[in-house]
Short mmCIF file of N, CA, C and O in Angstrom, two decimals:
data_model
loop_
_atom_site.label_atom_id
_atom_site.label_comp_id
_atom_site.label_asym_id
_atom_site.label_seq_id
_atom_site.Cartn_x
_atom_site.Cartn_y
_atom_site.Cartn_z
N MET A 1 104.08 123.40 106.69
CA MET A 1 104.74 122.23 106.17
C MET A 1 105.59 122.66 104.98
O MET A 1 105.12 123.39 104.14
N ASP A 2 106.79 122.21 104.96
CA ASP A 2 107.67 122.56 103.85
C ASP A 2 108.69 121.45 103.73
O ASP A 2 109.12 120.90 104.74
N PRO A 3 109.09 121.02 102.61
CA PRO A 3 108.71 121.48 101.28
C PRO A 3 107.44 120.80 100.77
O PRO A 3 107.04 119.77 101.27
N HIS A 4 106.89 121.39 99.74
CA HIS A 4 105.70 120.85 99.11
C HIS A 4 106.05 120.18 97.78
O HIS A 4 105.16 119.75 97.06
N GLY A 5 107.30 120.14 97.43
CA GLY A 5 107.69 119.55 96.16
C GLY A 5 107.73 120.56 95.03
O GLY A 5 107.85 120.19 93.87
N ASP A 6 107.63 121.84 95.35
CA ASP A 6 107.62 122.87 94.32
C ASP A 6 108.87 122.84 93.46
O ASP A 6 108.84 123.16 92.28
N HIS A 7 109.99 122.47 94.06
CA HIS A 7 111.26 122.50 93.36
C HIS A 7 111.37 121.40 92.31
O HIS A 7 112.22 121.46 91.44
N LEU A 8 110.49 120.41 92.35
CA LEU A 8 110.62 119.26 91.48
C LEU A 8 109.47 119.11 90.51
O LEU A 8 109.68 118.75 89.35
N LEU A 9 108.29 119.37 90.94
CA LEU A 9 107.12 119.06 90.15
C LEU A 9 106.34 120.31 89.78
O LEU A 9 106.25 121.25 90.55
N SER A 10 105.77 120.30 88.59
CA SER A 10 104.95 121.43 88.17
C SER A 10 103.48 121.21 88.52
O SER A 10 102.66 122.08 88.32
N TRP A 11 103.12 120.06 89.02
CA TRP A 11 101.79 119.72 89.47
C TRP A 11 100.70 119.91 88.43
O TRP A 11 99.72 120.59 88.64
N PRO A 12 100.87 119.28 87.26
CA PRO A 12 99.80 119.39 86.27
C PRO A 12 98.60 118.54 86.70
O PRO A 12 98.75 117.53 87.37
N ALA A 13 97.42 118.97 86.31
CA ALA A 13 96.23 118.18 86.60
C ALA A 13 96.17 117.02 85.62
O ALA A 13 96.39 117.20 84.43
N LEU A 14 95.90 115.85 86.13
CA LEU A 14 95.78 114.67 85.28
C LEU A 14 94.29 114.39 85.07
O LEU A 14 93.58 114.09 86.02
N PRO A 15 93.82 114.47 83.82
CA PRO A 15 92.38 114.31 83.57
C PRO A 15 91.81 113.01 84.09
O PRO A 15 90.71 112.98 84.62
N GLU A 16 92.55 111.91 84.00
CA GLU A 16 92.03 110.63 84.44
C GLU A 16 92.00 110.50 85.97
O GLU A 16 91.44 109.57 86.49
N ARG A 17 92.61 111.42 86.66
CA ARG A 17 92.64 111.37 88.12
C ARG A 17 92.13 112.67 88.73
O ARG A 17 92.62 113.11 89.75
N GLN A 18 91.16 113.25 88.09
CA GLN A 18 90.64 114.53 88.56
C GLN A 18 89.87 114.35 89.87
O GLN A 18 89.06 113.46 90.02
N ARG A 19 90.17 115.19 90.81
CA ARG A 19 89.43 115.30 92.05
C ARG A 19 89.20 116.80 92.26
O ARG A 19 89.97 117.61 91.79
N THR A 20 88.19 117.12 93.00
CA THR A 20 87.96 118.52 93.30
C THR A 20 88.95 118.97 94.37
O THR A 20 89.54 118.15 95.09
N GLU A 21 89.11 120.26 94.49
CA GLU A 21 89.98 120.82 95.53
C GLU A 21 89.50 120.40 96.91
O GLU A 21 90.30 120.08 97.79
N ASP A 22 88.19 120.36 97.11
CA ASP A 22 87.64 119.94 98.39
C ASP A 22 87.93 118.47 98.68
O ASP A 22 88.21 118.10 99.82
N GLN A 23 87.86 117.63 97.66
CA GLN A 23 88.18 116.22 97.85
C GLN A 23 89.65 116.05 98.23
O GLN A 23 89.98 115.28 99.13
N TRP A 24 90.54 116.78 97.53
CA TRP A 24 91.97 116.71 97.87
C TRP A 24 92.22 117.23 99.28
O TRP A 24 93.05 116.70 100.01
N ALA A 25 91.51 118.28 99.67
CA ALA A 25 91.69 118.83 101.02
C ALA A 25 91.28 117.81 102.08
O ALA A 25 91.95 117.66 103.11
N ALA A 26 90.20 117.09 101.83
CA ALA A 26 89.77 116.05 102.78
C ALA A 26 90.80 114.94 102.87
O ALA A 26 91.13 114.45 103.96
N ILE A 27 91.34 114.54 101.73
CA ILE A 27 92.37 113.49 101.71
C ILE A 27 93.61 113.97 102.45
O ILE A 27 94.19 113.24 103.26
N ALA A 28 94.02 115.21 102.20
CA ALA A 28 95.20 115.76 102.88
C ALA A 28 95.00 115.74 104.39
O ALA A 28 95.91 115.38 105.14
N GLY A 29 93.83 116.13 104.85
CA GLY A 29 93.55 116.12 106.29
C GLY A 29 93.60 114.73 106.88
O GLY A 29 94.12 114.52 107.98
N GLN A 30 93.07 113.76 106.16
CA GLN A 30 93.08 112.38 106.65
C GLN A 30 94.51 111.83 106.73
O GLN A 30 94.87 111.14 107.68
N ILE A 31 95.30 112.14 105.72
CA ILE A 31 96.69 111.67 105.72
C ILE A 31 97.47 112.32 106.85
O ILE A 31 98.24 111.67 107.56
N ARG A 32 97.30 113.63 107.03
CA ARG A 32 97.98 114.32 108.12
C ARG A 32 97.57 113.74 109.47
O ARG A 32 98.40 113.53 110.35
N HIS A 33 96.29 113.43 109.62
CA HIS A 33 95.80 112.84 110.86
C HIS A 33 96.49 111.48 111.11
O HIS A 33 96.91 111.19 112.23
N ALA A 34 96.62 110.67 110.07
CA ALA A 34 97.30 109.38 110.21
C ALA A 34 98.76 109.57 110.59
O ALA A 34 99.29 108.88 111.46
N ALA A 35 99.44 110.52 109.94
CA ALA A 35 100.85 110.78 110.25
C ALA A 35 101.01 111.27 111.69
O ALA A 35 101.98 110.90 112.36
N ASN A 36 100.08 112.06 112.16
CA ASN A 36 100.14 112.55 113.55
C ASN A 36 100.10 111.40 114.54
O ASN A 36 100.67 111.49 115.63
N LYS A 37 99.44 110.33 114.20
CA LYS A 37 99.35 109.18 115.10
C LYS A 37 100.65 108.40 115.17
O LYS A 37 100.83 107.59 116.06
N LEU A 38 101.57 108.64 114.26
CA LEU A 38 102.83 107.90 114.22
C LEU A 38 104.02 108.69 114.75
O LEU A 38 105.14 108.23 114.68
N GLY A 39 103.80 109.87 115.28
CA GLY A 39 104.93 110.64 115.79
C GLY A 39 104.49 111.98 116.33
O GLY A 39 103.33 112.19 116.66
N GLU A 40 105.46 112.87 116.40
CA GLU A 40 105.19 114.22 116.90
C GLU A 40 104.10 114.88 116.06
O GLU A 40 104.05 114.70 114.86
N PRO A 41 103.23 115.64 116.70
CA PRO A 41 102.18 116.33 115.94
C PRO A 41 102.76 117.23 114.85
O PRO A 41 103.78 117.89 115.05
N LEU A 42 102.11 117.21 113.73
CA LEU A 42 102.53 118.03 112.59
C LEU A 42 101.80 119.36 112.61
O LEU A 42 100.60 119.40 112.89
N PRO A 43 102.49 120.42 112.28
CA PRO A 43 101.82 121.73 112.23
C PRO A 43 101.03 121.87 110.93
O PRO A 43 101.32 121.22 109.94
N LEU A 44 100.03 122.70 110.98
CA LEU A 44 99.35 123.09 109.76
C LEU A 44 100.25 124.08 109.04
O LEU A 44 101.08 124.75 109.64
N CYS A 45 100.08 124.21 107.73
CA CYS A 45 100.84 125.22 107.00
C CYS A 45 100.51 126.59 107.56
O CYS A 45 101.35 127.30 108.06
N LEU A 46 99.27 126.94 107.44
CA LEU A 46 98.74 128.21 107.92
C LEU A 46 97.30 127.96 108.34
O LEU A 46 96.72 126.93 107.99
N PRO A 47 96.71 128.89 109.08
CA PRO A 47 95.33 128.67 109.52
C PRO A 47 94.36 128.32 108.39
O PRO A 47 93.44 127.56 108.60
N GLY A 48 94.59 128.81 107.19
CA GLY A 48 93.67 128.53 106.08
C GLY A 48 94.13 127.41 105.18
O GLY A 48 93.77 127.37 104.02
N GLU A 49 94.93 126.49 105.70
CA GLU A 49 95.46 125.40 104.88
C GLU A 49 94.32 124.72 104.12
O GLU A 49 93.27 124.50 104.68
N PRO A 50 94.53 124.34 102.86
CA PRO A 50 95.77 124.50 102.12
C PRO A 50 95.85 125.77 101.30
O PRO A 50 96.91 126.17 100.86
N ARG A 51 94.75 126.43 101.07
CA ARG A 51 94.75 127.53 100.10
C ARG A 51 95.57 128.75 100.53
O ARG A 51 96.13 129.43 99.71
N GLN A 52 95.64 129.03 101.80
CA GLN A 52 96.28 130.27 102.25
C GLN A 52 97.76 130.32 101.91
O GLN A 52 98.31 131.38 101.66
N CYS A 53 98.45 129.18 101.87
CA CYS A 53 99.88 129.21 101.56
C CYS A 53 100.12 129.25 100.06
O CYS A 53 101.26 129.34 99.62
N GLY A 54 99.07 129.16 99.26
CA GLY A 54 99.21 129.28 97.82
C GLY A 54 99.41 127.97 97.09
O GLY A 54 99.54 127.95 95.87
N ARG A 55 99.46 126.88 97.80
CA ARG A 55 99.65 125.58 97.15
C ARG A 55 98.31 124.85 97.13
O ARG A 55 97.45 125.08 97.96
N SER A 56 98.17 123.94 96.19
CA SER A 56 96.89 123.24 96.04
C SER A 56 96.72 122.17 97.12
O SER A 56 97.69 121.72 97.74
N ALA A 57 95.49 121.76 97.30
CA ALA A 57 95.20 120.68 98.23
C ALA A 57 95.85 119.39 97.76
O ALA A 57 96.27 118.57 98.57
N GLN A 58 95.94 119.21 96.44
CA GLN A 58 96.62 118.02 95.91
C GLN A 58 98.08 118.00 96.34
O GLN A 58 98.61 116.97 96.75
N GLN A 59 98.75 119.15 96.27
CA GLN A 59 100.14 119.24 96.71
C GLN A 59 100.25 118.88 98.20
O GLN A 59 101.18 118.19 98.60
N HIS A 60 99.31 119.35 99.00
CA HIS A 60 99.32 119.02 100.42
C HIS A 60 99.12 117.53 100.65
O HIS A 60 99.81 116.93 101.46
N ALA A 61 98.18 116.94 99.93
CA ALA A 61 97.92 115.51 100.10
C ALA A 61 99.17 114.69 99.79
O ALA A 61 99.53 113.78 100.54
N LEU A 62 99.85 115.02 98.71
CA LEU A 62 101.05 114.27 98.34
C LEU A 62 102.20 114.53 99.30
O LEU A 62 102.96 113.61 99.64
N ALA A 63 102.35 115.75 99.75
CA ALA A 63 103.42 116.05 100.70
C ALA A 63 103.17 115.35 102.04
O ALA A 63 104.09 114.80 102.65
N TRP A 64 101.92 115.35 102.50
CA TRP A 64 101.60 114.65 103.75
C TRP A 64 101.76 113.14 103.57
O TRP A 64 102.17 112.44 104.49
N ALA A 65 101.45 112.62 102.38
CA ALA A 65 101.64 111.18 102.12
C ALA A 65 103.12 110.82 102.20
O ALA A 65 103.48 109.76 102.72
N ALA A 66 103.99 111.70 101.71
CA ALA A 66 105.43 111.47 101.82
C ALA A 66 105.85 111.46 103.29
O ALA A 66 106.67 110.63 103.71
N GLU A 67 105.28 112.36 104.09
CA GLU A 67 105.57 112.40 105.52
C GLU A 67 105.10 111.10 106.19
O GLU A 67 105.81 110.52 107.01
N LEU A 68 103.91 110.64 105.83
CA LEU A 68 103.38 109.40 106.40
C LEU A 68 104.26 108.21 106.03
O LEU A 68 104.56 107.37 106.88
N LYS A 69 104.70 108.16 104.78
CA LYS A 69 105.58 107.07 104.35
C LYS A 69 106.90 107.11 105.13
O LYS A 69 107.40 106.07 105.57
N ALA A 70 107.46 108.29 105.32
CA ALA A 70 108.72 108.42 106.06
C ALA A 70 108.54 108.00 107.52
O ALA A 70 109.38 107.28 108.08
N ARG A 71 107.45 108.43 108.14
CA ARG A 71 107.21 108.05 109.53
C ARG A 71 106.99 106.55 109.66
O ARG A 71 107.43 105.94 110.63
N SER A 72 106.31 105.96 108.70
CA SER A 72 106.10 104.51 108.72
C SER A 72 107.41 103.77 108.60
O SER A 72 107.67 102.80 109.32
N HIS A 73 108.26 104.21 107.69
CA HIS A 73 109.56 103.57 107.51
C HIS A 73 110.41 103.71 108.77
O HIS A 73 111.08 102.76 109.19
N HIS A 74 110.38 104.88 109.37
CA HIS A 74 111.13 105.11 110.61
C HIS A 74 110.63 104.18 111.72
O HIS A 74 111.43 103.63 112.49
N LEU A 75 109.31 103.99 111.79
CA LEU A 75 108.73 103.10 112.78
C LEU A 75 109.25 101.66 112.57
O LEU A 75 109.63 100.99 113.52
N ILE A 76 109.33 101.22 111.32
CA ILE A 76 109.86 99.89 111.01
C ILE A 76 111.31 99.79 111.46
O ILE A 76 111.70 98.84 112.13
N GLU A 77 112.11 100.77 111.09
CA GLU A 77 113.54 100.74 111.45
C GLU A 77 113.76 100.77 112.97
O GLU A 77 114.66 100.12 113.48
N THR A 78 112.93 101.52 113.67
CA THR A 78 113.11 101.70 115.10
C THR A 78 112.64 100.50 115.92
O THR A 78 113.30 100.13 116.89
N TYR A 79 111.54 99.89 115.53
CA TYR A 79 110.93 98.89 116.39
C TYR A 79 110.99 97.45 115.89
O TYR A 79 110.53 96.54 116.58
N ALA A 80 111.56 97.21 114.73
CA ALA A 80 111.70 95.82 114.28
C ALA A 80 112.66 95.10 115.22
O ALA A 80 113.63 95.70 115.70
N PRO A 81 112.42 93.82 115.50
CA PRO A 81 113.27 93.10 116.44
C PRO A 81 114.68 92.84 115.92
O PRO A 81 115.57 92.54 116.72
N SER A 82 114.87 92.97 114.62
CA SER A 82 116.21 92.75 114.05
C SER A 82 116.32 93.53 112.75
O SER A 82 115.32 93.95 112.17
N ALA A 83 117.56 93.69 112.31
CA ALA A 83 117.79 94.36 111.02
C ALA A 83 117.15 93.57 109.89
O ALA A 83 116.63 94.15 108.93
N GLU A 84 117.15 92.26 110.00
CA GLU A 84 116.56 91.40 108.97
C GLU A 84 115.05 91.60 108.91
O GLU A 84 114.45 91.68 107.83
N ALA A 85 114.42 91.68 110.07
CA ALA A 85 112.98 91.90 110.12
C ALA A 85 112.61 93.26 109.54
O ALA A 85 111.64 93.40 108.80
N ALA A 86 113.40 94.27 109.86
CA ALA A 86 113.17 95.61 109.31
C ALA A 86 113.34 95.60 107.80
O ALA A 86 112.54 96.19 107.07
N SER A 87 114.37 94.94 107.34
CA SER A 87 114.62 94.86 105.91
C SER A 87 113.47 94.16 105.19
O SER A 87 113.04 94.58 104.12
N TYR A 88 112.97 93.09 105.78
CA TYR A 88 111.86 92.36 105.17
C TYR A 88 110.60 93.23 105.13
O TYR A 88 109.93 93.32 104.10
N ALA A 89 110.27 93.89 106.25
CA ALA A 89 109.05 94.70 106.31
C ALA A 89 109.12 95.89 105.36
O ALA A 89 108.14 96.22 104.70
N ALA A 90 110.29 96.52 105.27
CA ALA A 90 110.44 97.70 104.42
C ALA A 90 110.68 97.34 102.95
O ALA A 90 110.53 98.19 102.08
N GLY A 91 111.04 96.09 102.69
CA GLY A 91 111.34 95.67 101.32
C GLY A 91 110.27 94.78 100.75
O GLY A 91 109.25 95.26 100.23
N PRO A 92 110.46 93.44 100.84
CA PRO A 92 109.52 92.52 100.21
C PRO A 92 108.07 92.66 100.68
O PRO A 92 107.15 92.63 99.87
N LEU A 93 107.85 92.82 101.98
CA LEU A 93 106.47 92.94 102.47
C LEU A 93 105.82 94.22 101.95
O LEU A 93 104.66 94.21 101.50
N TYR A 94 106.56 95.32 101.99
CA TYR A 94 106.04 96.59 101.46
C TYR A 94 105.70 96.44 99.97
O TYR A 94 104.63 96.85 99.52
N LYS A 95 106.61 95.86 99.20
CA LYS A 95 106.38 95.70 97.76
C LYS A 95 105.17 94.81 97.48
O LYS A 95 104.41 95.06 96.54
N GLU A 96 104.98 93.78 98.30
CA GLU A 96 103.83 92.90 98.15
C GLU A 96 102.53 93.67 98.39
O GLU A 96 101.57 93.55 97.62
N ARG A 97 102.52 94.47 99.44
CA ARG A 97 101.30 95.26 99.75
C ARG A 97 101.03 96.30 98.66
O ARG A 97 99.90 96.55 98.29
N LEU A 98 102.10 96.93 98.16
CA LEU A 98 101.95 97.93 97.11
C LEU A 98 101.42 97.28 95.83
O LEU A 98 100.53 97.83 95.17
N ALA A 99 101.93 96.11 95.48
CA ALA A 99 101.46 95.40 94.30
C ALA A 99 99.97 95.07 94.43
O ALA A 99 99.22 95.19 93.45
N ALA A 100 99.55 94.69 95.63
CA ALA A 100 98.14 94.38 95.84
C ALA A 100 97.27 95.63 95.65
O ALA A 100 96.16 95.54 95.10
N LEU A 101 97.76 96.77 96.08
CA LEU A 101 97.01 98.01 95.89
C LEU A 101 96.93 98.41 94.41
O LEU A 101 95.94 98.98 93.97
N ARG A 102 97.99 98.13 93.68
CA ARG A 102 98.03 98.49 92.26
C ARG A 102 97.23 97.55 91.38
O ARG A 102 96.84 97.93 90.28
N ALA A 103 97.00 96.34 91.84
CA ALA A 103 96.28 95.34 91.04
C ALA A 103 94.85 95.79 90.83
O ALA A 103 94.19 96.26 91.76
N PRO A 104 94.37 95.63 89.61
CA PRO A 104 92.95 95.99 89.37
C PRO A 104 92.03 95.08 90.16
O PRO A 104 92.31 93.91 90.37
N ALA A 105 90.93 95.65 90.61
CA ALA A 105 89.97 94.87 91.37
C ALA A 105 89.35 93.82 90.46
O ALA A 105 88.97 94.10 89.33
N ALA A 106 89.25 92.62 90.99
CA ALA A 106 88.72 91.52 90.18
C ALA A 106 87.21 91.52 90.17
O ALA A 106 86.55 92.00 91.00
#
């Protein structure tokens, strides 16, 4: 999988969002699995992903999440019954769902 975002981000660890490398690897695998269900199968970086290519599991999780977001958006554009429906799903509906995820649990 390439790119991993190396050209843009230095990937500092955020203390308030610390996860272990194994936790990030599990998340990366789950995201890749979800993305595979939305299109052509995705290749692994290398047989020892994520460590063998030299990038962290966190980098893999975020890169696969970007792939999943792109595949989801493509699915909306391709299969919406109209341009208006696609615009609504990719715009206001998406923002509503994202806001709900960001809201603190009551």
